[in-house]
Tab-separated table of C-alpha atoms in Angstrom:
chain	number	residue	atom	x	y	z
A	1	MET	CA	74.101	79.417	111.272
A	2	ALA	CA	76.512	76.302	111.412
A	3	HIS	CA	73.779	75.340	109.002
A	4	ALA	CA	74.001	78.185	106.377
A	5	LEU	CA	77.654	78.197	106.335
A	6	ALA	CA	78.121	74.885	105.606
A	7	ALA	CA	75.277	75.439	102.826
A	8	ASN	CA	77.516	78.047	101.448
A	9	ALA	CA	80.759	76.353	101.790
A	10	ASP	CA	81.779	78.061	98.805
A	11	LEU	CA	81.999	81.313	99.407
A	12	VAL	CA	83.015	81.119	102.595
A	13	ILE	CA	86.260	79.197	102.164
A	14	LEU	CA	86.512	82.303	99.306
A	15	LEU	CA	86.140	84.943	101.774
A	16	ALA	CA	88.508	82.904	104.392
A	17	ARG	CA	91.134	82.959	102.103
A	18	ILE	CA	89.986	86.879	100.898
A	19	LEU	CA	90.198	87.422	104.660
A	20	LEU	CA	93.402	85.253	105.526
A	21	MET	CA	95.037	87.272	102.227
A	22	ALA	CA	94.760	90.430	103.453
A	23	LEU	CA	97.340	91.717	105.763
A	24	PHE	CA	99.835	89.781	103.214
A	25	LEU	CA	98.629	92.280	100.752
A	26	ILE	CA	98.804	95.335	102.027
A	27	THR	CA	102.578	94.629	104.247
A	28	GLY	CA	103.363	92.630	101.113
A	29	TRP	CA	102.973	95.638	98.783
A	30	GLU	CA	104.187	98.602	101.490
A	31	LYS	CA	107.201	95.647	101.054
A	32	LEU	CA	107.442	96.307	97.554
A	33	THR	CA	107.447	99.742	97.582
A	34	ASP	CA	109.445	101.147	99.915
A	35	PHE	CA	112.535	97.729	99.165
A	36	ALA	CA	115.100	100.138	100.875
A	37	GLY	CA	113.035	100.452	104.201
A	38	THR	CA	112.229	98.085	104.470
A	39	THR	CA	115.790	95.894	103.838
A	40	GLU	CA	116.970	98.181	106.737
A	41	TYR	CA	114.518	96.642	108.655
A	42	MET	CA	115.343	93.591	108.148
A	43	ALA	CA	119.019	93.831	108.639
A	44	SER	CA	117.702	95.552	112.109
A	45	THR	CA	115.927	92.333	113.384
A	46	GLY	CA	118.612	90.029	112.718
A	47	ALA	CA	116.943	88.955	109.249
A	48	PRO	CA	119.831	86.507	107.111
A	49	ALA	CA	120.614	88.817	104.029
A	50	PRO	CA	118.545	91.437	104.345
A	51	ALA	CA	117.798	91.612	100.448
A	52	LEU	CA	116.554	88.780	99.631
A	53	SER	CA	114.990	88.155	102.787
A	54	THR	CA	112.638	90.807	101.954
A	55	ALA	CA	112.414	90.247	97.813
A	56	VAL	CA	111.374	86.553	99.772
A	57	ALA	CA	109.487	88.654	101.311
A	58	ILE	CA	107.194	90.415	98.581
A	59	VAL	CA	106.798	87.133	96.810
A	60	MET	CA	105.469	85.013	99.567
A	61	GLU	CA	103.559	87.718	100.970
A	62	PHE	CA	102.141	89.712	97.829
A	63	GLY	CA	102.730	87.006	95.057
A	64	VAL	CA	101.925	83.943	96.962
A	65	GLY	CA	98.723	86.280	98.215
A	66	ILE	CA	97.581	87.262	95.018
A	67	ALA	CA	97.125	83.476	94.307
A	68	LEU	CA	95.202	82.211	97.480
A	69	VAL	CA	93.124	84.863	97.071
A	70	LEU	CA	92.265	83.992	93.040
A	71	GLY	CA	92.844	80.052	93.941
A	72	VAL	CA	96.083	79.166	92.381
A	73	PHE	CA	97.403	76.371	93.616
A	74	THR	CA	96.307	76.211	96.912
A	75	ARG	CA	97.149	73.429	98.032
A	76	PRO	CA	100.743	74.042	98.139
A	77	LEU	CA	101.105	77.511	97.817
A	78	ALA	CA	99.028	77.583	101.295
A	79	LEU	CA	101.466	75.628	102.861
A	80	LEU	CA	104.241	76.943	102.406
A	81	MET	CA	102.945	80.457	103.388
A	82	ALA	CA	102.680	78.898	106.759
A	83	LEU	CA	106.110	77.699	106.257
A	84	PHE	CA	106.628	81.432	105.746
A	85	THR	CA	104.406	82.847	108.279
A	86	LEU	CA	105.715	80.603	110.707
A	87	GLY	CA	109.504	81.673	110.230
A	88	THR	CA	108.499	85.073	110.450
A	89	ALA	CA	107.532	85.241	113.672
A	90	LEU	CA	110.185	83.136	114.667
A	91	ILE	CA	112.982	84.859	113.368
A	92	GLY	CA	111.116	89.102	113.576
A	93	HIS	CA	109.216	88.652	116.206
A	94	ARG	CA	110.987	87.233	119.412
A	95	TYR	CA	109.743	88.048	122.281
A	96	TRP	CA	111.215	86.823	124.493
A	97	ARG	CA	113.474	88.470	123.875
A	98	LEU	CA	112.658	92.125	124.753
A	99	GLN	CA	111.165	94.016	127.295
A	100	GLY	CA	108.533	95.897	128.145
A	101	PRO	CA	106.287	97.665	125.411
A	102	GLU	CA	108.227	96.352	122.643
A	103	ARG	CA	108.001	92.536	124.686
A	104	HIS	CA	103.735	93.150	123.986
A	105	ALA	CA	103.911	94.443	120.674
A	106	ASN	CA	106.087	91.438	119.069
A	107	LEU	CA	104.160	89.025	121.647
A	108	LEU	CA	101.118	89.964	119.676
A	109	ASN	CA	102.222	89.741	116.768
A	110	PHE	CA	104.499	86.848	117.327
A	111	TYR	CA	100.977	84.335	118.031
A	112	LYS	CA	98.760	86.303	115.358
A	113	ASN	CA	101.026	84.859	112.754
A	114	ALA	CA	100.709	80.932	114.717
A	115	SER	CA	97.113	81.658	114.550
A	116	ILE	CA	97.283	82.633	110.824
A	117	THR	CA	99.605	79.481	109.983
A	118	GLY	CA	96.885	77.744	111.721
A	119	GLY	CA	94.428	79.375	108.755
A	120	LEU	CA	96.573	78.757	105.914
A	121	LEU	CA	97.349	74.848	107.899
A	122	LEU	CA	93.327	74.314	107.830
A	123	LEU	CA	93.007	75.990	103.370
A	124	ALA	CA	96.057	73.968	102.842
A	125	ILE	CA	93.644	70.445	103.958
A	126	THR	CA	89.742	72.560	102.071
A	127	GLY	CA	91.363	73.463	99.690
A	128	PRO	CA	90.918	76.341	97.239
A	129	GLY	CA	87.014	75.287	97.013
A	130	ARG	CA	84.540	76.382	93.945
A	131	TYR	CA	86.064	79.648	93.277
A	132	ALA	CA	89.092	79.203	92.300
A	133	LEU	CA	91.403	80.129	88.622
A	134	TRP	CA	93.062	76.745	89.703
A	135	HIS	CA	91.663	73.779	91.363
């Protein structure tokens, strides 16, 4: 199995880029199409400058998400997205301040973000593979 993956490394890296960005593209689109609602949510989490935070989230999740799927400036954008993802975990999913079901839901989202950050760091090291618009 490992040999088959290695033999098709460029396809596997493309699949990894798509899978890593799928959630960001969905949530980025939701933020883009409900800017006011997202801004309210950002304010409720204590995000600084909620409207600006919303705009940054849209650019990162949707804009950078598309760029990474397409393989454009993959290494620097994957690193930037890793920092963004870790930052959103620390700002938006402070499970240690919560109790009950809300604590558990935020704990899962915090560690989901941490896991995605790990995948993005690997992408920053490996690069986009052969199937990319900009190497």
